[in-house]
Short mmCIF file of C-alpha atoms and ligand atoms in Angstrom, two decimals:
data_model
loop_
_atom_site.label_atom_id
_atom_site.label_comp_id
_atom_site.label_asym_id
_atom_site.label_seq_id
_atom_site.Cartn_x
_atom_site.Cartn_y
_atom_site.Cartn_z
CA MET A 1 -35.26 -23.62 19.45
CA ASN A 2 -35.73 -25.06 22.89
CA ASP A 3 -32.08 -24.97 23.92
CA ALA A 4 -32.03 -24.06 27.62
CA SER A 5 -29.14 -21.66 27.00
CA HIS A 6 -31.65 -19.21 25.49
CA ASP A 7 -33.23 -18.75 28.86
CA THR A 8 -29.97 -17.79 30.50
CA ARG A 9 -29.03 -14.13 30.42
CA LEU A 10 -25.93 -12.87 28.68
CA LEU A 11 -23.48 -10.72 30.58
CA PRO A 12 -24.08 -7.00 30.12
CA ALA A 13 -22.06 -5.96 27.05
CA LEU A 14 -22.26 -4.76 23.48
CA TYR A 15 -22.26 -7.86 21.25
CA VAL A 16 -21.01 -6.95 17.76
CA VAL A 17 -22.67 -9.58 15.59
CA ALA A 18 -21.74 -10.42 11.98
CA THR A 19 -24.63 -11.35 9.69
CA PRO A 20 -24.75 -12.95 6.21
CA ILE A 21 -23.89 -11.04 3.00
CA GLY A 22 -26.40 -12.96 0.90
CA ASN A 23 -26.86 -16.60 1.82
CA LEU A 24 -28.75 -16.68 5.12
CA GLY A 25 -27.24 -20.10 5.80
CA ASP A 26 -24.00 -18.30 6.58
CA ILE A 27 -25.24 -16.96 9.91
CA THR A 28 -23.34 -18.62 12.73
CA LEU A 29 -24.88 -20.67 15.54
CA ARG A 30 -23.34 -18.25 18.01
CA ALA A 31 -24.82 -15.24 16.22
CA LEU A 32 -28.29 -16.79 16.43
CA ASP A 33 -27.79 -17.74 20.06
CA THR A 34 -26.60 -14.23 20.89
CA LEU A 35 -29.44 -12.53 19.01
CA ARG A 36 -31.95 -14.73 20.84
CA ARG A 37 -30.52 -13.93 24.25
CA VAL A 38 -29.76 -10.19 24.11
CA ASP A 39 -32.22 -7.73 25.60
CA ARG A 40 -32.32 -5.58 22.47
CA VAL A 41 -30.76 -5.24 19.05
CA ALA A 42 -29.28 -2.00 17.76
CA ALA A 43 -29.20 -1.99 13.96
CA GLU A 44 -27.90 0.10 11.07
CA ASP A 45 -31.33 -0.27 9.47
CA THR A 46 -34.11 -1.69 11.61
CA ARG A 47 -36.14 -2.78 8.56
CA VAL A 48 -33.27 -4.83 7.10
CA SER A 49 -32.33 -6.39 10.44
CA GLY A 50 -36.00 -6.85 11.39
CA GLN A 51 -36.43 -9.06 8.32
CA LEU A 52 -33.34 -11.07 9.22
CA LEU A 53 -34.54 -11.61 12.78
CA ALA A 54 -38.04 -12.51 11.57
CA HIS A 55 -36.55 -15.09 9.19
CA PHE A 56 -35.01 -16.83 12.19
CA GLY A 57 -38.11 -16.39 14.36
CA ILE A 58 -36.43 -13.89 16.69
CA ARG A 59 -38.39 -11.00 18.16
CA LYS A 60 -36.46 -8.28 19.97
CA PRO A 61 -36.82 -4.56 20.57
CA LEU A 62 -34.95 -2.93 17.66
CA VAL A 63 -33.26 0.44 17.87
CA SER A 64 -31.81 2.33 14.91
CA ILE A 65 -28.17 3.42 14.98
CA ARG A 66 -27.01 5.12 11.81
CA GLU A 67 -23.79 6.90 10.99
CA HIS A 68 -25.26 10.37 11.68
CA ASN A 69 -26.60 9.50 15.15
CA GLU A 70 -23.94 6.98 16.20
CA ARG A 71 -22.44 9.14 18.95
CA GLU A 72 -25.71 10.09 20.67
CA ALA A 73 -27.14 6.60 20.20
CA ALA A 74 -23.98 5.29 21.87
CA GLU A 75 -24.98 7.15 25.04
CA ARG A 76 -28.28 5.27 25.13
CA VAL A 77 -26.55 1.94 24.50
CA ILE A 78 -24.07 2.67 27.31
CA GLY A 79 -27.00 3.47 29.59
CA TRP A 80 -28.66 0.13 28.82
CA ILE A 81 -25.46 -1.84 29.37
CA ALA A 82 -24.77 0.03 32.61
CA ALA A 83 -28.27 -0.96 33.71
CA GLY A 84 -27.37 -4.63 33.16
CA GLU A 85 -28.59 -5.24 29.61
CA ALA A 86 -26.96 -7.23 26.82
CA VAL A 87 -27.21 -5.26 23.57
CA ALA A 88 -26.40 -6.61 20.08
CA TYR A 89 -25.26 -4.40 17.22
CA VAL A 90 -25.76 -5.56 13.62
CA SER A 91 -25.11 -3.75 10.35
CA ASP A 92 -27.13 -4.46 7.20
CA ALA A 93 -24.83 -7.27 6.07
CA GLY A 94 -21.47 -8.73 7.01
CA THR A 95 -19.26 -7.61 9.87
CA PRO A 96 -20.06 -4.27 11.53
CA ALA A 97 -17.33 -1.60 11.40
CA ILE A 98 -15.84 -3.05 8.20
CA SER A 99 -16.84 -0.36 5.67
CA ASP A 100 -19.97 -0.10 7.81
CA PRO A 101 -21.05 1.90 10.86
CA GLY A 102 -20.18 0.52 14.27
CA ALA A 103 -16.66 1.73 15.05
CA ARG A 104 -17.80 4.92 16.81
CA LEU A 105 -20.35 3.02 18.84
CA VAL A 106 -17.74 0.45 19.86
CA ALA A 107 -15.21 3.16 20.74
CA ALA A 108 -17.74 5.00 22.91
CA VAL A 109 -18.83 1.81 24.68
CA ARG A 110 -15.21 0.85 25.35
CA ALA A 111 -14.39 4.37 26.54
CA ALA A 112 -17.24 4.03 29.04
CA GLU A 113 -15.50 0.86 30.26
CA CYS A 114 -18.34 -1.39 29.19
CA ALA A 115 -17.53 -4.77 27.63
CA VAL A 116 -17.55 -5.23 23.86
CA VAL A 117 -17.82 -8.81 22.60
CA PRO A 118 -17.21 -9.68 18.93
CA VAL A 119 -19.42 -12.41 17.49
CA PRO A 120 -17.51 -12.98 14.25
CA GLY A 121 -18.80 -14.32 10.97
CA VAL A 122 -18.98 -13.34 7.33
CA SER A 123 -17.20 -10.41 5.77
CA ALA A 124 -17.22 -9.90 2.00
CA VAL A 125 -13.48 -9.16 1.91
CA ALA A 126 -12.60 -12.39 3.72
CA ALA A 127 -14.94 -14.40 1.49
CA ALA A 128 -13.34 -12.88 -1.63
CA LEU A 129 -9.79 -13.44 -0.42
CA SER A 130 -10.55 -17.04 0.48
CA ALA A 131 -11.49 -17.76 -3.14
CA ALA A 132 -9.19 -15.38 -5.05
CA GLY A 133 -6.01 -17.45 -4.88
CA VAL A 134 -3.72 -14.53 -4.08
CA GLU A 135 -0.20 -15.80 -3.57
CA SER A 136 1.22 -13.08 -1.35
CA ASP A 137 0.82 -13.47 2.39
CA ALA A 138 0.31 -9.75 2.95
CA TRP A 139 -2.75 -7.84 1.78
CA LEU A 140 -4.25 -4.46 2.53
CA PHE A 141 -7.92 -3.55 2.67
CA HIS A 142 -8.97 -0.15 1.41
CA GLY A 143 -12.76 -0.50 1.53
CA PHE A 144 -14.49 1.91 -0.87
CA LEU A 145 -12.36 4.17 -3.09
CA PRO A 146 -13.27 7.84 -3.46
CA PRO A 147 -16.17 8.22 -5.94
CA LYS A 148 -14.56 11.02 -8.01
CA PRO A 149 -11.89 10.08 -10.59
CA GLY A 150 -9.16 12.47 -9.35
CA PRO A 151 -9.12 11.42 -5.69
CA ARG A 152 -9.69 7.78 -6.73
CA GLN A 153 -6.64 7.77 -8.99
CA ALA A 154 -4.59 9.49 -6.28
CA ALA A 155 -5.63 6.80 -3.77
CA LEU A 156 -4.64 4.08 -6.23
CA GLN A 157 -1.30 5.80 -6.96
CA ALA A 158 -0.49 5.82 -3.26
CA TRP A 159 -0.91 2.06 -3.14
CA ALA A 160 0.50 1.08 -6.54
CA ALA A 161 4.00 0.10 -5.43
CA LEU A 162 3.05 -1.73 -2.24
CA PRO A 163 4.42 -5.30 -2.25
CA CYS A 164 1.12 -6.96 -1.37
CA ALA A 165 -2.40 -7.71 -2.61
CA LEU A 166 -4.95 -4.88 -2.37
CA ALA A 167 -8.63 -5.37 -1.54
CA PHE A 168 -11.43 -2.91 -2.39
CA TYR A 169 -15.21 -2.75 -2.19
CA GLU A 170 -17.02 -1.31 -5.19
CA ALA A 171 -20.56 -0.53 -6.29
CA PRO A 172 -22.01 -1.61 -9.66
CA HIS A 173 -22.31 1.92 -11.07
CA ARG A 174 -18.58 2.51 -10.59
CA ILE A 175 -17.02 -0.91 -11.25
CA ALA A 176 -16.11 -0.15 -14.89
CA GLU A 177 -14.42 3.17 -14.19
CA THR A 178 -12.63 1.81 -11.13
CA LEU A 179 -11.21 -1.14 -13.09
CA ALA A 180 -10.20 1.28 -15.88
CA ASP A 181 -8.38 3.49 -13.35
CA MET A 182 -6.69 0.45 -11.82
CA THR A 183 -5.52 -0.64 -15.27
CA GLN A 184 -4.05 2.79 -15.89
CA VAL A 185 -2.37 3.14 -12.49
CA PHE A 186 -1.23 -0.46 -11.78
CA GLY A 187 -0.55 -1.46 -15.41
CA GLY A 188 -2.48 -3.92 -17.54
CA ALA A 189 -0.33 -6.93 -16.60
CA ARG A 190 -1.25 -6.89 -12.91
CA MET A 191 -3.67 -9.67 -12.01
CA VAL A 192 -7.07 -8.88 -10.52
CA THR A 193 -9.88 -10.97 -9.08
CA VAL A 194 -13.38 -9.55 -9.46
CA ALA A 195 -15.66 -11.22 -6.91
CA ARG A 196 -19.33 -10.46 -7.52
CA GLU A 197 -22.49 -11.33 -5.60
CA LEU A 198 -20.65 -13.62 -3.18
CA THR A 199 -22.80 -16.33 -1.59
CA LYS A 200 -25.75 -15.31 -3.81
CA LYS A 201 -27.42 -16.88 -6.85
CA PHE A 202 -25.29 -15.03 -9.41
CA GLU A 203 -21.96 -15.35 -7.60
CA SER A 204 -18.99 -15.09 -9.93
CA ILE A 205 -15.28 -14.94 -9.18
CA GLU A 206 -13.02 -14.17 -12.14
CA THR A 207 -9.26 -13.65 -12.20
CA MET A 208 -7.60 -11.97 -15.17
CA PRO A 209 -4.97 -9.35 -16.03
CA LEU A 210 -6.30 -5.82 -15.49
CA ALA A 211 -5.92 -5.21 -19.24
CA GLY A 212 -8.63 -7.79 -19.87
CA THR A 213 -11.26 -6.28 -17.59
CA ALA A 214 -12.72 -3.69 -20.01
CA GLY A 215 -13.42 -6.30 -22.70
CA TRP A 216 -14.69 -8.79 -20.13
CA LEU A 217 -17.21 -6.27 -18.79
CA ALA A 218 -18.24 -5.22 -22.30
CA ASP A 219 -18.95 -8.84 -23.28
CA ASP A 220 -21.85 -9.21 -20.83
CA ALA A 221 -23.80 -6.39 -19.14
CA ASN A 222 -24.62 -8.71 -16.21
CA ARG A 223 -20.97 -8.72 -15.21
CA ALA A 224 -21.30 -5.12 -13.98
CA ARG A 225 -24.37 -5.87 -11.83
CA GLY A 226 -24.45 -6.58 -8.12
CA GLU A 227 -21.99 -6.10 -5.28
CA PHE A 228 -18.24 -6.33 -5.79
CA VAL A 229 -15.00 -7.06 -4.02
CA VAL A 230 -11.97 -6.31 -6.19
CA ILE A 231 -8.68 -7.94 -5.24
CA VAL A 232 -5.61 -6.65 -7.06
CA HIS A 233 -2.91 -9.29 -6.71
CA ALA A 234 0.60 -8.34 -5.57
CA PRO A 235 3.00 -7.11 -8.26
CA ALA A 236 4.52 -10.03 -10.16
CA ASP A 237 8.07 -9.27 -9.05
CA VAL A 238 7.01 -9.65 -5.40
CA LEU A 239 5.53 -13.06 -6.11
CA VAL A 240 8.43 -14.38 -8.16
CA ALA A 241 11.55 -12.80 -6.80
CA GLY A 242 12.92 -12.65 -3.34
CA ASP A 243 15.49 -10.06 -2.36
CA ALA A 244 19.05 -11.06 -3.23
CA GLU A 245 20.10 -11.91 0.33
CA SER A 246 17.06 -14.13 0.98
CA LEU A 247 17.66 -15.95 -2.29
CA ARG A 248 21.34 -16.47 -1.41
CA VAL A 249 20.49 -17.91 2.02
CA LEU A 250 17.75 -20.05 0.55
CA ASP A 251 20.02 -21.29 -2.20
CA ILE A 252 22.63 -22.50 0.30
CA LEU A 253 20.09 -24.20 2.56
CA ALA A 254 18.05 -25.72 -0.26
CA GLY A 255 21.25 -27.34 -1.57
CA GLU A 256 21.50 -29.37 1.65
CA LEU A 257 17.97 -29.70 2.99
CA PRO A 258 14.42 -30.57 1.90
CA PRO A 259 12.48 -27.44 0.75
CA PRO A 260 10.17 -27.11 3.83
CA LEU A 261 13.12 -27.23 6.23
CA ALA A 262 15.22 -24.92 4.03
CA ALA A 263 12.34 -22.43 3.97
CA LYS A 264 11.85 -22.67 7.74
CA LEU A 265 15.52 -21.98 8.51
CA ALA A 266 15.78 -19.27 5.84
CA ALA A 267 12.75 -17.55 7.40
CA LYS A 268 14.53 -17.48 10.78
CA ILE A 269 17.68 -16.04 9.21
CA THR A 270 16.12 -13.47 6.86
CA GLY A 271 12.98 -12.41 8.72
CA ARG A 272 10.78 -13.21 5.68
CA THR A 273 7.87 -15.58 6.17
CA LYS A 274 8.28 -19.31 5.76
CA ALA A 275 5.46 -19.37 3.18
CA GLU A 276 7.19 -16.76 1.00
CA LEU A 277 10.48 -18.61 1.13
CA TYR A 278 8.85 -21.95 0.47
CA ARG A 279 7.28 -20.48 -2.66
CA MET A 280 10.70 -19.24 -3.72
CA THR A 281 12.18 -22.73 -3.32
CA LEU A 282 9.43 -24.13 -5.55
CA LYS A 283 10.11 -21.47 -8.18
CA GLN A 284 13.83 -22.22 -8.10
CA THR A 285 13.41 -25.95 -8.74
N1 LIG B 1 -19.54 -4.86 6.56
C1 LIG B 1 -19.62 -5.55 5.29
C2 LIG B 1 -18.63 -6.72 5.29
O1 LIG B 1 -18.18 -7.12 6.36
O2 LIG B 1 -18.34 -7.24 4.22
C3 LIG B 1 -19.43 -4.62 4.13
C4 LIG B 1 -20.45 -3.53 4.06
S1 LIG B 1 -20.20 -2.40 2.76
C5 LIG B 1 -21.39 -1.15 3.13
C6 LIG B 1 -20.99 -3.14 1.41
C7 LIG B 1 -20.00 -3.53 0.31
O3 LIG B 1 -19.40 -4.78 0.62
C8 LIG B 1 -20.65 -3.72 -1.06
O4 LIG B 1 -20.78 -2.49 -1.76
C9 LIG B 1 -19.65 -4.64 -1.74
O5 LIG B 1 -18.54 -3.93 -2.20
C10 LIG B 1 -19.23 -5.53 -0.56
N2 LIG B 1 -20.14 -6.67 -0.49
C11 LIG B 1 -21.12 -6.89 0.41
N3 LIG B 1 -21.75 -8.04 0.14
C12 LIG B 1 -21.17 -8.56 -0.95
C13 LIG B 1 -21.37 -9.74 -1.72
N4 LIG B 1 -22.33 -10.59 -1.42
N5 LIG B 1 -20.56 -9.97 -2.78
C14 LIG B 1 -19.57 -9.10 -3.09
N6 LIG B 1 -19.34 -7.97 -2.41
C15 LIG B 1 -20.12 -7.70 -1.35
#
């Protein structure tokens, strides 16, 4: 690229740069611009990030920051920024600090009163949610569940009654047992979206009741391969029913007003979101 902006220096800061989770076309223009202009790139794995940079024709000094050396490496990064450098941090894929290292580095840099600049982009959980069709507005992200069955089931139990969608990351060697545990804890009727290999050649996004997941996996061994985001949809009663008072208010307003306006006013009165109330008006008609 011969854009003149690449010759200008970035302000001294830690630039937290999101990178693709499969399709390299998902890197943002700003991420490329930032990576071209920083003085050095700190990476979770210098080999992985070195390949990414090479693909885009970027050559920078690379420094390794892994979970076990994050604190001491942070001291070096702070030293570089204090000396006037712009430093990028990238994890292997997606957004740093989301089920990835980076949070400790960021905390240390902020504690040293150096600037931290997010350069946002892809995250697997956002990609999965965007295509899952969950109807609830609220969702919670758990990241990876505990690997052992006991703690995993306990973690699921703690979340079972929450009135929102639940998002998890999972590895191929555990996807079957995790979906089996979810079926047991959440009940077979609860809907789930299994998003696999997002943005890659074998991307698949399937929504089904949890009870159907064991048979679905058994039907094709390929369905358990790759990287997974699992989205458990909100309990059905949350999606269908409002609380009695919200329904009463909505009922009165919807008798006099068009649904969008009824939902807007009901949201102001009840404190629920307009989107939730609008969905309720549609279900009532
Ligand atoms: N920081 C990353 C992000 O922002 O998405 C996540 C890193 S975490 C170590 C890796 C996990 O993210 C994988 O085990 C998988 O659960 C999920 N993941 C990453 N890439 C994915 C993809 N292309 N399709 C589905 N899930 C993916």
